[in-house]
Structures are given as C-alpha cells and as structure tokens.
PDB file of C-alpha atoms in Angstrom:
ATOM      1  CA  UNK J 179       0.000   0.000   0.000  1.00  0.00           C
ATOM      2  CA  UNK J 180       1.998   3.315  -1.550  1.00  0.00           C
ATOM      3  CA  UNK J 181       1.555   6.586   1.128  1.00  0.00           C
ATOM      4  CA  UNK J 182      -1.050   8.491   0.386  1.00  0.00           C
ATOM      5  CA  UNK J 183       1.505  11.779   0.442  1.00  0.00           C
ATOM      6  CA  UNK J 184       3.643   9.643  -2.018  1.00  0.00           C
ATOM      7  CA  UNK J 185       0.536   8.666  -4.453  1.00  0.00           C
ATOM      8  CA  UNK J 186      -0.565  12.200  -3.978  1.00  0.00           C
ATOM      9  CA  UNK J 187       2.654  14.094  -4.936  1.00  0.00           C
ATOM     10  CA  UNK J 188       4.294  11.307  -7.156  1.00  0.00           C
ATOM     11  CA  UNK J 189       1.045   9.681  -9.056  1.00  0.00           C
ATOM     12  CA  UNK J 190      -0.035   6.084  -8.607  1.00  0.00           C
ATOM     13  CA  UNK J 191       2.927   5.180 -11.159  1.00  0.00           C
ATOM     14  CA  UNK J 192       5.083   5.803  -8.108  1.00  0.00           C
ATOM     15  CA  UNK J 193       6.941   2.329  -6.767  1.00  0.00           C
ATOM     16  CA  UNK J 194       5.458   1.303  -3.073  1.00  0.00           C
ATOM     17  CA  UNK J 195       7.898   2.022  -0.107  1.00  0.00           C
ATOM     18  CA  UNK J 196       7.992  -1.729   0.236  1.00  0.00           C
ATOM     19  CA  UNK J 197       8.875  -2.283  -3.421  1.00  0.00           C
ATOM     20  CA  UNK J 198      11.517  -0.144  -2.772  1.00  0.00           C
ATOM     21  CA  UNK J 199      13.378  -1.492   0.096  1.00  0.00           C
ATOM     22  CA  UNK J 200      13.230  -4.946  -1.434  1.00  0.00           C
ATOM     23  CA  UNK J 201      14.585  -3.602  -5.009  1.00  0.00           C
ATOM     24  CA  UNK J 202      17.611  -1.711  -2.811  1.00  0.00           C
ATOM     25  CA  UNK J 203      17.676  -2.727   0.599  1.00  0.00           C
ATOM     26  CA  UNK J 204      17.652  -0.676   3.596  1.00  0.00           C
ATOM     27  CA  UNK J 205      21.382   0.610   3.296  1.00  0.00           C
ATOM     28  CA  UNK J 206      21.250   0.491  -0.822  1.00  0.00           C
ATOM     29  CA  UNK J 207      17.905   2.639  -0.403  1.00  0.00           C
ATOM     30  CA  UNK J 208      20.143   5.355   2.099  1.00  0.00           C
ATOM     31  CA  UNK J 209      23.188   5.189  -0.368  1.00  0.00           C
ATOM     32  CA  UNK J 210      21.225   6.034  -3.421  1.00  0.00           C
ATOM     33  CA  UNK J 211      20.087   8.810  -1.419  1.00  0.00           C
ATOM     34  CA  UNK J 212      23.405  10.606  -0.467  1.00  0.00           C
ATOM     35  CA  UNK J 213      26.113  12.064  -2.437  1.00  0.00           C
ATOM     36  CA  UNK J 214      27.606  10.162  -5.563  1.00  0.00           C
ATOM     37  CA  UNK J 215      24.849   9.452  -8.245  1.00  0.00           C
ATOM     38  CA  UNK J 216      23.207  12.705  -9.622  1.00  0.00           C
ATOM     39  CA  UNK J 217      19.617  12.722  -9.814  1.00  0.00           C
ATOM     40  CA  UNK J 218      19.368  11.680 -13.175  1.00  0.00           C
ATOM     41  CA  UNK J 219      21.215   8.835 -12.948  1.00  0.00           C
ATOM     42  CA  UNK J 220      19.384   7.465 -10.081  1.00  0.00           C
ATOM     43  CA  UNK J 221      16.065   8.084 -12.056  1.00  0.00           C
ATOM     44  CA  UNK J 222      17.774   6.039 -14.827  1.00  0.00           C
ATOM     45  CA  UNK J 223      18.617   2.979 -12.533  1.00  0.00           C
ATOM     46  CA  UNK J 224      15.041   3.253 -11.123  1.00  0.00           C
ATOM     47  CA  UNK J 225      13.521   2.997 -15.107  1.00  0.00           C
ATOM     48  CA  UNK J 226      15.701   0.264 -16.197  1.00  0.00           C
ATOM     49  CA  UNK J 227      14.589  -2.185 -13.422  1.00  0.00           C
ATOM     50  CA  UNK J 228      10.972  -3.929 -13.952  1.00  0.00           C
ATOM     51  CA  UNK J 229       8.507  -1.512 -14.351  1.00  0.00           C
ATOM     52  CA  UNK J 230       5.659  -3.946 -12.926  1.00  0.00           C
ATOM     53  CA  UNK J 231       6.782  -2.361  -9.445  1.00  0.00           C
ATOM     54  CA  UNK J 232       6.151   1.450 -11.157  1.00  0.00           C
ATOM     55  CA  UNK J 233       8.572   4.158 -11.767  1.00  0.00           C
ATOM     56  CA  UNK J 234       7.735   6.663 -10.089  1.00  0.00           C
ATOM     57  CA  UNK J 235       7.549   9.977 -11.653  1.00  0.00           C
ATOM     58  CA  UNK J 236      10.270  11.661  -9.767  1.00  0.00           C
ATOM     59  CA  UNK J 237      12.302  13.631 -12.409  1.00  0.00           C
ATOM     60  CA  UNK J 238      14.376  15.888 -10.539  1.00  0.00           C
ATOM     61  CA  UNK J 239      13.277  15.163  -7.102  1.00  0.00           C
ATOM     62  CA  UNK J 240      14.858  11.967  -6.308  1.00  0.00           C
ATOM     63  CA  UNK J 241      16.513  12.405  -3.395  1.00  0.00           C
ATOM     64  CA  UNK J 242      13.557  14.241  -1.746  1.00  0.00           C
ATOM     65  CA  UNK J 243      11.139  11.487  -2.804  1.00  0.00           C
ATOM     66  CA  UNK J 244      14.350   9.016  -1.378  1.00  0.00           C
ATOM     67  CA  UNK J 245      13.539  11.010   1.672  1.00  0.00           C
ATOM     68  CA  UNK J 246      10.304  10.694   1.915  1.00  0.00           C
ATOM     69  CA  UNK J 247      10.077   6.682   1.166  1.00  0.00           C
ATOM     70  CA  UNK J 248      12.503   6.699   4.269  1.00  0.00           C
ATOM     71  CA  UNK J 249      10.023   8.630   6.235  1.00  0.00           C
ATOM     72  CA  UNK J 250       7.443   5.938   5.737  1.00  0.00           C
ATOM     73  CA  UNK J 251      10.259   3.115   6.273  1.00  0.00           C
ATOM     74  CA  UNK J 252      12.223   3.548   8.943  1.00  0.00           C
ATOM     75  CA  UNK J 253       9.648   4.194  11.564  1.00  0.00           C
ATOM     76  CA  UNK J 254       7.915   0.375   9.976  1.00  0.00           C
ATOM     77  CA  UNK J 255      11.121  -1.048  10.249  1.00  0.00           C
ATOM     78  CA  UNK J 256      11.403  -0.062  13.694  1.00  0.00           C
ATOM     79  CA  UNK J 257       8.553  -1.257  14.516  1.00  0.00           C
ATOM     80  CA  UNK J 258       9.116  -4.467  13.080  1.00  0.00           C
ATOM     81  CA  UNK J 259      12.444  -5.096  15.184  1.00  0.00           C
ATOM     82  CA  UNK J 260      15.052  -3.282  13.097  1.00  0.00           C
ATOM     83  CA  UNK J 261      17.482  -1.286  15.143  1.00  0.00           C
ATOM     84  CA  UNK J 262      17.840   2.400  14.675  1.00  0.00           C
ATOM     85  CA  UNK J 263      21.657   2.122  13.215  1.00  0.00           C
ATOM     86  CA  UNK J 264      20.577  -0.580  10.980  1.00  0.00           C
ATOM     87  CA  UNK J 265      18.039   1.985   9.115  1.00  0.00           C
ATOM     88  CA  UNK J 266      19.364   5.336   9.484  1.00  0.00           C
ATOM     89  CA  UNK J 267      23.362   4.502   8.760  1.00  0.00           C
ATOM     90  CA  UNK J 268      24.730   2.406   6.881  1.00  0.00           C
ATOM     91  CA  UNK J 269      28.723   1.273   5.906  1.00  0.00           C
ATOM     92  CA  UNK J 270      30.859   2.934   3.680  1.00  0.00           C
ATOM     93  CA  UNK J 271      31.233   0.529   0.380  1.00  0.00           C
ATOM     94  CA  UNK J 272      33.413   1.853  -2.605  1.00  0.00           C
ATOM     95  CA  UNK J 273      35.807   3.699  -2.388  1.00  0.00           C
ATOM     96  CA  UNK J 274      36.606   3.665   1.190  1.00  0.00           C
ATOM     97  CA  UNK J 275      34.692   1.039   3.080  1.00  0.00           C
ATOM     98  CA  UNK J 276      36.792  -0.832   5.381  1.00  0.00           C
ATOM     99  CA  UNK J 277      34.471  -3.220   6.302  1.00  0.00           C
ATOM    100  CA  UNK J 278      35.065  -6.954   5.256  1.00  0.00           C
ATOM    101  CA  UNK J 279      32.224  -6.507   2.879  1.00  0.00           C
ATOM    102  CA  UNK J 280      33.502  -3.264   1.702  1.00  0.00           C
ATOM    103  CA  UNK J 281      36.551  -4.801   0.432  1.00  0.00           C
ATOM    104  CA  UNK J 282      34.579  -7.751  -0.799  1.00  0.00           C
ATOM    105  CA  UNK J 283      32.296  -5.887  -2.635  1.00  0.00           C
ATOM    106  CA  UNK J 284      35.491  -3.579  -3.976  1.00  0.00           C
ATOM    107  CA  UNK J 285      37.194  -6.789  -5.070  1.00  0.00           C
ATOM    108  CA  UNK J 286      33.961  -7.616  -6.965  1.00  0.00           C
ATOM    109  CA  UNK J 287      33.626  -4.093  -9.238  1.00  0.00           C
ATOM    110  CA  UNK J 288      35.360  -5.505 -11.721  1.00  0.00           C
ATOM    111  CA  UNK J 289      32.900  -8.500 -12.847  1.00  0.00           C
ATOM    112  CA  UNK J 290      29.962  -6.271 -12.291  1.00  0.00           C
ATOM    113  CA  UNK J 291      31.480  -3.588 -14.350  1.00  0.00           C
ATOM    114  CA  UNK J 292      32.100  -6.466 -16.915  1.00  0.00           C
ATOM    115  CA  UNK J 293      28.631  -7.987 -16.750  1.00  0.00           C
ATOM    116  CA  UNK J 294      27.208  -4.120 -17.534  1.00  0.00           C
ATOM    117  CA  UNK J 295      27.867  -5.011 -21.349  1.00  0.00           C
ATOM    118  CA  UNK J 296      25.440  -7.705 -21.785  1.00  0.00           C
ATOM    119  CA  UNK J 297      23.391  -5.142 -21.988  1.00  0.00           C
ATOM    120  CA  UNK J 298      23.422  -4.408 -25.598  1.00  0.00           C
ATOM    121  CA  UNK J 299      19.752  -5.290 -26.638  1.00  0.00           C
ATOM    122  CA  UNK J 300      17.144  -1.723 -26.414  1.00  0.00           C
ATOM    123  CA  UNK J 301      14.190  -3.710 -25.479  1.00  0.00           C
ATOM    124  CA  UNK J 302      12.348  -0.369 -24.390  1.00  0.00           C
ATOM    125  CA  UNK J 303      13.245   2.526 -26.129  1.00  0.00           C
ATOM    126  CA  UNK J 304      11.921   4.920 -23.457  1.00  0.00           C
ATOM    127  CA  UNK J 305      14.836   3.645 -21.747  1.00  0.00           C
ATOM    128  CA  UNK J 306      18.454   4.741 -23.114  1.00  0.00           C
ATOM    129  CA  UNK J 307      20.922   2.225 -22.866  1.00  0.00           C
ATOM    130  CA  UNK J 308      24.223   4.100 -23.209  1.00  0.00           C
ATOM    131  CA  UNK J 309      23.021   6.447 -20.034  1.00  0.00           C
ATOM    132  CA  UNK J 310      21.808   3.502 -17.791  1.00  0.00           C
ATOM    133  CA  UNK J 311      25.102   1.722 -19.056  1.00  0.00           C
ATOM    134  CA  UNK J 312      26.968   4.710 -17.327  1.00  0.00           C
ATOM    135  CA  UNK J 313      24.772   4.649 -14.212  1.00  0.00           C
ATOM    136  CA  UNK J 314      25.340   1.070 -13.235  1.00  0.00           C
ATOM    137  CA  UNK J 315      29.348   1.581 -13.765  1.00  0.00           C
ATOM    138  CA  UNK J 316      29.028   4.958 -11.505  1.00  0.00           C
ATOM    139  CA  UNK J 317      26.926   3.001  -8.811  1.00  0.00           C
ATOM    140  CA  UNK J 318      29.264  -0.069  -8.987  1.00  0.00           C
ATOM    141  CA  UNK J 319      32.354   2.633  -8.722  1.00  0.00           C
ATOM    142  CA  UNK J 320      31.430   5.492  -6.359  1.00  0.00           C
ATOM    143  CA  UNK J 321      28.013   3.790  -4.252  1.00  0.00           C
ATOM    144  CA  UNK J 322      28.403  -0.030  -4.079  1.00  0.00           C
ATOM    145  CA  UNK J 323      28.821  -2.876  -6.524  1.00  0.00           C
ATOM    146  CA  UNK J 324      26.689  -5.000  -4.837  1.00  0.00           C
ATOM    147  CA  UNK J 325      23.783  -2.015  -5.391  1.00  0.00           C
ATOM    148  CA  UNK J 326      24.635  -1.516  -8.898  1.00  0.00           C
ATOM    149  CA  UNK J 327      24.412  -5.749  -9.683  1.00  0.00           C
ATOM    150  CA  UNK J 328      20.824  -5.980  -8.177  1.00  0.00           C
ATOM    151  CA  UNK J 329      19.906  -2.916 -10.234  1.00  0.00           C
ATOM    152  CA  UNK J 330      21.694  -4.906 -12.995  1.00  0.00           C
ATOM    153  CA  UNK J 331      19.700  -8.059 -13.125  1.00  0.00           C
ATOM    154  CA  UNK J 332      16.642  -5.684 -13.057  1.00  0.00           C
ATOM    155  CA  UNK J 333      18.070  -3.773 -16.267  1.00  0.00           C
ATOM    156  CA  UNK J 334      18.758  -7.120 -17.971  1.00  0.00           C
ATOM    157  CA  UNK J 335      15.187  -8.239 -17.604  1.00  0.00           C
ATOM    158  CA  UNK J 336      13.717  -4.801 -18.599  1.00  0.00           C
ATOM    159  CA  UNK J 337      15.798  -4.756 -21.559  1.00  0.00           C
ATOM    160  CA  UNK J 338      15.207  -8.191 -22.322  1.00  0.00           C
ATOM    161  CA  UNK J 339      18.399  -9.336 -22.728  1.00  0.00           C
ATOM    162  CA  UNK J 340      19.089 -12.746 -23.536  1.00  0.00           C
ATOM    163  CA  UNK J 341      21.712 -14.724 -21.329  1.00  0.00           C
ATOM    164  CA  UNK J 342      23.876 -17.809 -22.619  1.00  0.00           C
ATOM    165  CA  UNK J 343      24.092 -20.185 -20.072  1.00  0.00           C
ATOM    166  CA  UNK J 344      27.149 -19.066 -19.708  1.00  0.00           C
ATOM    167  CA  UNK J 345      26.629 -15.675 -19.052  1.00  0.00           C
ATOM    168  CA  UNK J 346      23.861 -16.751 -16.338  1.00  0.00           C
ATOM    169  CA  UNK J 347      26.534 -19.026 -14.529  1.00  0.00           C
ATOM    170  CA  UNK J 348      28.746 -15.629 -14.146  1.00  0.00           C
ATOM    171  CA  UNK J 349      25.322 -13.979 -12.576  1.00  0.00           C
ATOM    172  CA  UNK J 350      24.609 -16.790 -10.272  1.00  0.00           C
ATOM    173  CA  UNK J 351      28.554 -16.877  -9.180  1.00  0.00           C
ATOM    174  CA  UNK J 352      28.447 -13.204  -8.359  1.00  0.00           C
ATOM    175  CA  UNK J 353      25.059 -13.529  -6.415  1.00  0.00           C
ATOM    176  CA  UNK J 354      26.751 -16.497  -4.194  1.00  0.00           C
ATOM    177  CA  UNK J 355      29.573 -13.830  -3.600  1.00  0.00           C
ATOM    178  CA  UNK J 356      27.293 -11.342  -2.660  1.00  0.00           C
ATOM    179  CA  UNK J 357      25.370 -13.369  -0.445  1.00  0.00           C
ATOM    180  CA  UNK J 358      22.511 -13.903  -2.309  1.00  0.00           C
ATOM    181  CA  UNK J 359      20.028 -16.686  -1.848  1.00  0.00           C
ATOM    182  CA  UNK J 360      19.084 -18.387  -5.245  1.00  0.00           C
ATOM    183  CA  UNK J 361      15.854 -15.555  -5.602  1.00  0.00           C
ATOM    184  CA  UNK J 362      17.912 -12.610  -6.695  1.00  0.00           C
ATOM    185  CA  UNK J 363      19.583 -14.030  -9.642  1.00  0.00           C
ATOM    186  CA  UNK J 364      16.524 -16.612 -10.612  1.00  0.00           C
ATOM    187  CA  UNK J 365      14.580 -13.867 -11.442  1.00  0.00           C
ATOM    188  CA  UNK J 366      16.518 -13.700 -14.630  1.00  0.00           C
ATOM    189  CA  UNK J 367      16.445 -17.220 -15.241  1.00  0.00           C
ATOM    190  CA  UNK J 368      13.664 -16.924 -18.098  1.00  0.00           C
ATOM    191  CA  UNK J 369      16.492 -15.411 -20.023  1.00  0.00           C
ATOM    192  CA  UNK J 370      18.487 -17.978 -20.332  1.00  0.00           C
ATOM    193  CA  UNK J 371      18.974 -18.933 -24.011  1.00  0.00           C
TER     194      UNK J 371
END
C-alpha cells in the first residue's frame, strides 16, 4: 500500500515504499540517497529495473522522494524489530569502506562492471541504454557494486536481454559472492537462451 503523500505528490505510477526497500535494501535505499549518483542517474537505474513495481515519476526530485520513502520506512522497520543504526546509517562501500564486505564488494567491481555489457539489446526505447550503461558503472564505482548488480539483473530483464548459459553461470557466481540466496539471480532465469 503506496503513502497516500507519495501517491498524492508522485502519481499512482510511483513504486510502493515496500517495493523499494526490497529492489535496494535498507542501506542500498540510504546510499542512493546521499552524495555520488546525480539525480538523473538514479532516475535512470530506477527505469531500467521492472517496471511492474512502477517508476515513479520523480524527475528531478529523487533524493527528496528518497527522503520521503525513508520517512514511511524507517519508523515500519522499527517497529518491526530493526534497530535504529541498521536503518538510518549504513557502511561505507566503494571507495573507502573498510568493512570486510567493503573490500569484498570492492574486489567484486570488476565483474559487475564487466557484466554491464550484456546489456546491448534496447528492449524499451523509453529507456536509453548508453546512459543507464553509465549509471550502473558509476553506482558499482562510487556507491556499491553489490547495489549496482541488483539494479543490474533488473536492467537485464527490462531490456530483455538474452543470457547464454554461460553468461547466467557468471550472474549466479556473483550472487553467491554477494550473499545472495538463489531468488535474486533466478529472477533472470527466463532469459536464459
């Protein structure tokens, strides 16, 4: 159930709060937020991921509609267990995380940035591919590669792209090292040449 502030100021098009925290994750939804991805290139992520969740019609008020699906979060999250660090901060990623997952995820860049190029089919022209291109590469280099490869598998099914079995074994290896259960990557799976 979307806010009625959010359907009221963004249009029913605009993704649910929920939808949102399970596309990003708490901390991915607070890092998208801050400094490091302009507006534009967060709106791009948000359009290349399924659309059956909405994209919301946010054009250059992202962060304050970022802000406002926190508002509505954070307090449910609370309320559902969650401790206040776990929702409000989060751990620095790329470039300077020094967390074990940090480095992790830093060591992983490079295969995300790699996997960005099977994206070479336009399935939706509404969506340009060069410019989302760009925006996973400057999430997986300045927010977090771990953000930028769930916002990839989205991408690939919104643009349709088809996967060699190959290329899905690469995806499924990277989830593992991410910490993925079998659900992230399995979305994709209808792909799969």
């Amino acid at each position: 159930m979307l806010p009625y502030p959010l359907v009221g100021r963004y249009g029913r098009g605009a993704v649910g709060p929920r939808r949102v925290v399970f596309r990003t994750g708490g901390p991915g939804l607070l890092r998208l937020r801050d400094p490091g991805l302009s507006g534009t290139e967060i709106d791009l992520l948000w359009q290349a991921t399924d659309v059956s969740f909405g994209v919301p019609a946010i054009g250059g008020e992202e962060r304050e509609w970022l802000d406002e699906v926190l508002a509505w979060a954070v307090p449910l999250a609370r309320g559902r267990g969650a401790s206040t660090g776990s929702v409000t901060t989060y751990p620095a990623c790329v470039p300077d995380g020094a967390s074990p997952a940090a480095a992790e995820h830093r060591r992983l860049t490079a295969q995300v940035l790699d996997l960005v190029e099977l994206l070479d089919q336009d399935g939706h022209g509404d969506t340009p591919l060069d410019a989302t291109r760009a925006a996973l590469r400057r999430c997986a280099t300045t927010v977090c590669a771990e953000l930028a490869f769930r916002f990839l598998v989205g991408a690939l099914m919104r643009f349709a792209v088809r996967l060699s079995p190959a290329h899905y074994g690469r995806l499924e290896r990277l989830g593992t090292a991410f910490g993925y259960g079998p659900h992230v990557v399995d979305a994709a799976a209808f792909l799969v040449d």
